[in-house]
CSV table of C-alpha atoms in Angstrom, one decimal:
chain,number,residue,atom,x,y,z
D,377,MET,CA,96.4,43.0,102.5
D,378,THR,CA,95.4,47.0,102.9
D,379,PRO,CA,94.8,49.2,99.4
D,380,THR,CA,97.0,51.6,98.2
D,381,THR,CA,94.7,52.6,95.2
D,382,PRO,CA,91.0,53.5,94.6
D,383,ALA,CA,91.0,51.1,91.7
D,384,ARG,CA,92.8,48.9,94.0
D,385,ARG,CA,90.4,49.3,96.8
D,386,ALA,CA,87.3,49.1,94.7
D,387,LEU,CA,88.8,45.4,93.5
D,388,VAL,CA,89.1,44.2,96.9
D,389,ALA,CA,85.9,45.1,98.1
D,390,VAL,CA,84.5,43.5,94.8
D,391,LEU,CA,85.8,40.7,96.5
D,392,ALA,CA,83.8,40.6,99.3
D,393,SER,CA,80.6,41.6,98.1
D,394,ALA,CA,80.7,38.9,95.4
D,395,ALA,CA,79.0,35.9,94.9
D,396,LEU,CA,81.8,34.6,93.0
D,397,LEU,CA,81.9,30.4,91.9
D,398,GLY,CA,83.8,28.9,89.2
D,399,ALA,CA,83.6,27.1,86.2
D,400,ALA,CA,86.6,24.1,87.6
D,401,ALA,CA,84.8,21.2,88.1
D,402,VAL,CA,81.8,22.7,88.5
D,403,PRO,CA,78.9,19.6,87.8
D,404,ALA,CA,76.4,19.8,85.1
D,405,VAL,CA,73.6,21.2,86.5
D,406,ALA,CA,70.5,23.1,84.1
D,407,ILE,CA,70.4,26.7,86.0
D,408,PRO,CA,66.5,28.1,85.1
D,409,ALA,CA,66.4,30.9,82.6
D,410,ALA,CA,66.7,34.3,85.2
D,411,SER,CA,63.4,35.7,84.6
D,412,ALA,CA,61.4,38.5,87.2
D,413,SER,CA,58.5,36.0,88.5
D,414,ALA,CA,60.8,32.6,88.1
D,415,SER,CA,61.4,32.2,92.2
D,416,ALA,CA,65.6,31.0,92.9
D,417,SER,CA,63.7,29.1,95.6
D,418,ALA,CA,61.5,27.3,93.4
D,419,ASP,CA,64.1,26.1,91.6
D,420,TYR,CA,65.7,24.1,94.4
D,421,ALA,CA,63.1,22.9,95.3
D,422,GLY,CA,63.1,19.0,95.5
D,423,TYR,CA,67.3,18.6,94.2
D,424,GLY,CA,68.4,15.7,95.8
D,425,ASP,CA,72.1,16.2,98.0
D,426,GLN,CA,74.6,16.1,94.7
D,427,ALA,CA,71.8,17.9,92.6
D,428,ARG,CA,72.0,20.4,95.6
D,429,LEU,CA,75.5,20.9,95.8
D,430,GLY,CA,76.0,21.4,91.8
D,431,TYR,CA,73.6,24.5,91.7
D,432,GLN,CA,74.7,25.9,94.5
D,433,LYS,CA,78.4,26.3,92.5
D,434,ALA,CA,76.3,27.4,88.8
D,435,VAL,CA,73.8,29.9,90.4
D,436,ALA,CA,77.2,31.1,92.4
D,437,VAL,CA,79.3,30.7,88.3
D,438,ARG,CA,76.0,32.4,86.9
D,439,VAL,CA,76.5,35.5,89.3
D,440,LEU,CA,80.2,35.8,89.1
D,441,LYS,CA,80.4,36.1,85.4
D,442,GLY,CA,76.6,38.4,84.9
D,443,VAL,CA,77.7,40.7,87.6
D,444,PHE,CA,80.9,41.2,87.1
D,445,GLU,CA,82.3,40.1,84.0
D,446,GLN,CA,78.9,41.4,82.4
D,447,GLY,CA,77.5,44.5,84.5
D,448,ASP,CA,74.2,42.4,84.5
D,449,THR,CA,72.7,43.1,88.1
D,450,GLU,CA,69.6,40.7,87.2
D,451,VAL,CA,71.2,38.1,88.8
D,452,VAL,CA,71.5,39.4,91.9
D,453,ASP,CA,67.5,39.8,92.5
D,454,ARG,CA,67.6,36.1,91.3
D,455,TYR,CA,70.6,34.5,93.5
D,456,VAL,CA,71.4,36.5,96.2
D,457,ARG,CA,69.1,37.6,99.5
D,458,PRO,CA,68.1,40.8,99.9
D,459,ASP,CA,69.5,41.1,103.9
D,460,TYR,CA,72.9,38.8,102.1
D,461,ILE,CA,75.1,39.2,104.7
D,462,GLN,CA,79.0,40.3,104.2
D,463,HIS,CA,82.3,39.8,106.3
D,464,ASN,CA,85.0,41.5,103.7
D,465,PRO,CA,85.7,44.2,105.8
D,466,LEU,CA,85.6,46.7,103.1
D,467,ALA,CA,81.8,46.4,102.1
D,468,PRO,CA,78.2,46.5,103.4
D,469,ASP,CA,76.3,44.0,103.6
D,470,GLY,CA,73.1,43.4,101.5
D,471,ALA,CA,72.6,43.0,97.9
D,472,GLU,CA,72.0,46.1,96.5
D,473,THR,CA,76.3,46.4,97.4
D,474,LEU,CA,77.2,44.1,95.6
D,475,LYS,CA,74.5,45.1,92.5
D,476,ASN,CA,76.2,48.8,93.0
D,477,LEU,CA,79.7,47.4,93.7
D,478,GLY,CA,79.4,45.3,89.8
D,479,VAL,CA,78.1,47.8,87.6
D,480,ALA,CA,81.3,49.5,89.3
D,481,VAL,CA,83.6,47.7,88.6
D,482,HIS,CA,82.9,46.8,85.6
D,483,GLN,CA,82.7,50.5,84.9
D,484,GLN,CA,86.3,50.8,85.7
D,485,PHE,CA,88.2,47.1,84.8
D,486,PRO,CA,86.0,45.9,81.5
D,487,ASP,CA,88.3,43.5,81.4
D,488,PHE,CA,88.3,42.5,84.8
D,489,ALA,CA,87.9,38.4,85.2
D,490,TYR,CA,87.9,35.5,87.8
D,491,GLY,CA,90.4,33.0,86.7
D,492,ILE,CA,88.3,29.7,88.6
D,493,LYS,CA,90.6,26.7,89.7
D,494,ARG,CA,88.6,24.8,92.0
D,495,VAL,CA,85.8,24.7,92.9
D,496,ILE,CA,83.7,22.8,95.5
D,497,SER,CA,80.4,22.5,97.7
D,498,GLU,CA,79.9,20.9,100.7
D,499,GLY,CA,76.0,21.9,102.8
D,500,ASP,CA,75.3,24.6,102.8
D,501,LEU,CA,78.4,26.5,101.9
D,502,VAL,CA,80.4,27.1,98.6
D,503,LEU,CA,84.1,27.7,97.9
D,504,VAL,CA,85.7,29.0,95.3
D,505,HIS,CA,89.8,29.5,94.3
D,506,SER,CA,90.4,31.9,91.8
D,507,ASN,CA,93.5,34.4,90.1
D,508,VAL,CA,91.2,37.4,90.1
D,509,VAL,CA,92.8,39.6,87.5
D,510,ALA,CA,91.6,43.0,87.2
D,511,THR,CA,93.7,44.4,83.7
D,512,PRO,CA,95.2,41.6,81.8
D,513,GLY,CA,98.8,41.2,81.8
D,514,THR,CA,99.0,41.6,86.1
D,515,ARG,CA,99.7,38.4,88.4
D,516,GLY,CA,96.7,39.7,90.2
D,517,GLN,CA,95.2,38.0,93.4
D,518,ALA,CA,94.8,34.8,94.7
D,519,VAL,CA,91.3,35.0,96.7
D,520,VAL,CA,89.1,32.2,98.0
D,521,ASP,CA,85.3,33.3,98.3
D,522,ILE,CA,83.1,31.1,100.8
D,523,PHE,CA,79.1,31.3,100.1
D,524,ARG,CA,76.5,30.2,102.4
D,525,PHE,CA,73.2,29.5,99.9
D,526,GLN,CA,69.2,30.0,102.2
D,527,GLY,CA,66.7,28.4,100.5
D,528,GLY,CA,68.8,28.4,97.1
D,529,LYS,CA,70.1,32.2,96.9
D,530,ILE,CA,73.3,33.4,98.5
D,531,ALA,CA,72.5,34.9,101.7
D,532,GLU,CA,76.2,35.3,103.2
D,533,HIS,CA,79.7,35.9,102.0
D,534,TRP,CA,83.2,35.1,104.0
D,535,ASP,CA,87.0,36.0,101.8
D,536,VAL,CA,90.3,36.2,101.4
D,537,GLY,CA,92.7,37.9,99.1
D,538,GLN,CA,96.4,37.7,98.7
D,539,ASP,CA,98.4,39.6,95.7
D,540,VAL,CA,100.4,36.9,93.7
D,541,PRO,CA,104.2,37.4,94.1
D,542,ALA,CA,106.6,37.1,91.4
D,543,THR,CA,108.7,34.5,92.5
D,544,SER,CA,108.0,31.6,94.6
D,545,ALA,CA,110.5,30.1,97.0
D,546,ASN,CA,108.7,26.3,95.7
D,547,GLY,CA,108.3,26.5,91.8
D,548,ASN,CA,105.3,26.2,91.8
D,549,ASP,CA,102.2,28.2,91.3
D,550,MET,CA,100.1,29.7,93.6
D,551,PHE,CA,97.0,27.8,91.2
D,552,SER,CA,98.1,24.4,89.4
D,553,THR,CA,97.6,21.3,90.1
D,554,GLU,CA,100.6,19.2,90.6
D,555,SER,CA,99.9,16.2,92.5
D,556,TRP,CA,99.2,12.8,90.5
D,557,PRO,CA,96.7,13.3,88.4
D,558,ARG,CA,97.1,16.2,87.7
D,559,THR,CA,94.0,17.3,87.2
D,560,GLU,CA,91.4,19.9,88.3
D,561,ARG,CA,88.5,17.0,88.5
D,562,LEU,CA,87.6,16.2,92.4
D,563,GLY,CA,88.5,12.8,93.6
D,564,PRO,CA,85.0,10.5,93.8
D,565,GLY,CA,82.8,11.6,96.6
D,566,TRP,CA,82.5,8.4,98.5
D,567,LEU,CA,85.9,10.3,100.0
D,568,THR,CA,85.0,13.3,101.1
D,569,ALA,CA,84.2,11.6,104.5
D,570,TYR,CA,87.0,10.4,105.2
D,571,ASN,CA,89.3,13.2,103.9
D,572,LYS,CA,87.8,15.0,105.9
D,573,LYS,CA,88.3,13.7,108.6
D,574,LEU,CA,92.0,12.9,108.3
D,575,VAL,CA,93.0,17.3,107.5
D,576,VAL,CA,90.7,18.0,110.5
D,577,GLU,CA,93.2,15.7,112.6
D,578,ALA,CA,96.5,16.6,110.4
D,579,PHE,CA,95.7,19.6,110.5
D,580,ASP,CA,94.3,19.8,114.5
D,581,GLN,CA,98.0,18.2,115.2
D,582,LEU,CA,100.5,20.3,113.1
D,583,LEU,CA,99.2,23.5,113.3
D,584,VAL,CA,96.2,24.1,116.5
D,585,ARG,CA,98.6,21.7,118.7
D,586,LYS,CA,102.3,22.7,116.6
D,587,ASP,CA,103.2,18.5,116.7
D,588,LEU,CA,105.7,18.5,113.6
D,589,SER,CA,105.7,15.1,114.2
D,590,ALA,CA,102.5,15.2,112.5
D,591,VAL,CA,104.2,15.9,109.0
D,592,ASP,CA,105.1,12.0,109.4
D,593,ARG,CA,101.7,10.6,110.3
D,594,PHE,CA,99.1,12.2,107.6
D,595,TRP,CA,101.8,13.7,104.6
D,596,GLY,CA,102.6,12.1,101.4
D,597,THR,CA,106.0,11.3,100.4
D,598,GLU,CA,105.5,13.4,96.5
D,599,TYR,CA,103.8,17.1,98.6
D,600,HIS,CA,103.5,19.3,96.9
D,601,GLN,CA,103.7,23.2,97.8
D,602,HIS,CA,101.9,25.9,96.6
D,603,ASN,CA,102.5,28.7,99.2
D,604,PRO,CA,105.0,31.0,97.8
D,605,ASN,CA,107.3,31.1,100.7
D,606,ILE,CA,107.9,27.7,102.0
D,607,ALA,CA,109.8,25.6,99.6
D,608,ASP,CA,108.4,22.2,98.3
D,609,GLY,CA,107.9,18.5,99.8
D,610,VAL,CA,107.8,17.4,103.0
D,611,ALA,CA,111.1,18.5,104.2
D,612,GLY,CA,110.0,22.2,103.0
D,613,VAL,CA,107.0,21.6,105.2
D,614,LYS,CA,109.2,21.1,108.0
D,615,SER,CA,111.4,23.8,107.7
D,616,GLY,CA,108.8,26.0,107.0
D,617,LEU,CA,106.9,25.2,110.2
D,618,GLY,CA,109.6,24.3,112.4
D,619,ALA,CA,110.9,28.5,111.2
D,620,TYR,CA,107.4,30.0,112.1
D,621,PHE,CA,106.4,27.6,115.5
D,622,LYS,CA,110.2,29.5,116.9
D,623,ALA,CA,109.5,32.4,115.6
D,624,PHE,CA,106.0,33.1,117.4
D,625,PRO,CA,105.8,30.2,120.1
D,626,GLN,CA,102.0,31.7,121.5
D,627,LEU,CA,100.8,31.2,118.1
D,628,LYS,CA,96.9,30.6,118.3
D,629,VAL,CA,95.4,28.5,115.5
D,630,THR,CA,91.4,28.4,115.8
D,631,PRO,CA,89.9,26.9,112.9
D,632,LYS,CA,85.9,28.1,111.6
D,633,ARG,CA,84.9,26.3,109.3
D,634,VAL,CA,85.7,23.2,107.7
D,635,ILE,CA,84.8,22.3,103.8
D,636,ALA,CA,85.3,19.2,101.8
D,637,GLU,CA,84.6,17.2,98.3
D,638,GLY,CA,86.0,14.0,96.9
D,639,ASP,CA,89.4,14.9,97.4
D,640,LEU,CA,89.4,18.8,98.5
D,641,VAL,CA,89.8,19.5,102.0
D,642,ALA,CA,89.6,23.4,102.7
D,643,VAL,CA,89.8,24.7,106.2
D,644,HIS,CA,88.8,28.8,107.1
D,645,SER,CA,91.1,29.5,110.6
D,646,HIS,CA,92.0,32.6,112.5
D,647,TYR,CA,96.1,32.8,112.8
D,648,VAL,CA,97.2,35.3,116.0
D,649,ASN,CA,101.0,34.7,116.3
D,650,ALA,CA,100.9,36.3,119.3
D,651,PRO,CA,98.6,37.6,121.8
D,652,GLY,CA,96.7,40.8,121.3
D,653,GLU,CA,97.2,41.1,117.7
D,654,ARG,CA,94.5,40.8,115.4
D,655,GLY,CA,95.9,38.1,113.4
D,656,GLN,CA,95.0,36.6,110.1
D,657,ALA,CA,92.5,35.4,108.2
D,658,ILE,CA,93.4,32.5,106.3
D,659,VAL,CA,92.9,29.1,104.3
D,660,ASP,CA,94.6,26.2,103.6
D,661,LEU,CA,93.0,23.6,101.4
D,662,PHE,CA,94.0,20.3,101.0
D,663,ARG,CA,94.3,17.1,98.3
D,664,VAL,CA,94.5,13.9,99.8
D,665,ARG,CA,95.5,10.7,97.8
D,666,GLY,CA,95.2,7.0,99.0
D,667,GLY,CA,94.9,8.1,102.6
D,668,LYS,CA,98.1,11.3,102.8
D,669,ILE,CA,98.1,15.0,102.0
D,670,VAL,CA,99.6,15.1,98.8
D,671,GLU,CA,99.3,19.0,98.0
D,672,HIS,CA,98.4,22.8,100.1
D,673,TRP,CA,97.8,25.7,99.1
D,674,ASP,CA,96.5,29.1,100.7
D,675,VAL,CA,95.3,32.3,100.8
D,676,ILE,CA,96.3,35.2,103.2
D,677,GLN,CA,95.3,38.4,104.2
D,678,ASP,CA,95.2,40.6,107.1
D,679,VAL,CA,92.8,41.5,109.5
D,680,PRO,CA,92.2,44.9,109.7
D,681,ALA,CA,91.7,47.8,112.4
D,682,THR,CA,87.7,48.4,111.2
D,683,SER,CA,85.6,47.2,109.0
D,684,ALA,CA,82.2,48.6,106.8
D,685,ASN,CA,80.4,45.8,108.2
D,686,ASP,CA,79.5,45.0,111.9
D,687,ASN,CA,80.6,41.3,111.4
D,688,GLY,CA,83.9,40.6,111.4
D,689,MET,CA,86.0,38.6,108.7
D,690,PHE,CA,85.2,34.7,110.5
């Protein structure tokens, strides 16, 4: 994704440094008032696992709304580590950079909004899938942000962003939930481990090993596609990926991290179509129901030649 104007560059840079998590499907967790004397680490102490995951998601929401929709930088001091590690290639490391970008973007785009679609958390990681719109009335971008927490504060950030196209090969937009039940509410937590194992195996066989027969084993007959270039249904994924594998026989897909909660499983990967290419950073997000993959969203971004930080995109 290459910005073409200063405004676009500012928008993409902000996606990089933001601690941005969504309201959709965030468990109800009381967030302490942001005061200069309070400590996020102290707030964080004593939480059980489920409450901790909810806390992480709620903190990210607080930072998103405060910094980028209200221009409030105090939440960064409270919830983001000073040595914040950045992987978006357009933004340097550090919490101060995040604050400066937040102020600049809020001033330039006063109606800047993250349309949060879904958010999941596992371990110390939180993932949010959003429709980011800088100017009302535009389609904006599909964005996935991944955050790592340490001691109750945001410590590290990866993201992937893609312009939302005007048309789609499958009739679905890039964000909606089409599989039954059509709800943004996460599936039961006791299925997380099972669903994660299933998606990891399916991803390995289909995308790492390029075995199209994996679709017959792991994909449900009700399968909805949100990649705008692939047709809907099982036939669409077979045809689309079959053509992709044929066009790029040396394709190498390297998963970097997997995040799962309930019925959603996300795989953050490096796709390289041919040796010597920089490739693409991609997040594939799958919905599982009844032991089958029934829905897929993704966000795709080219890996650039240069970066404002030394961390790489992965």
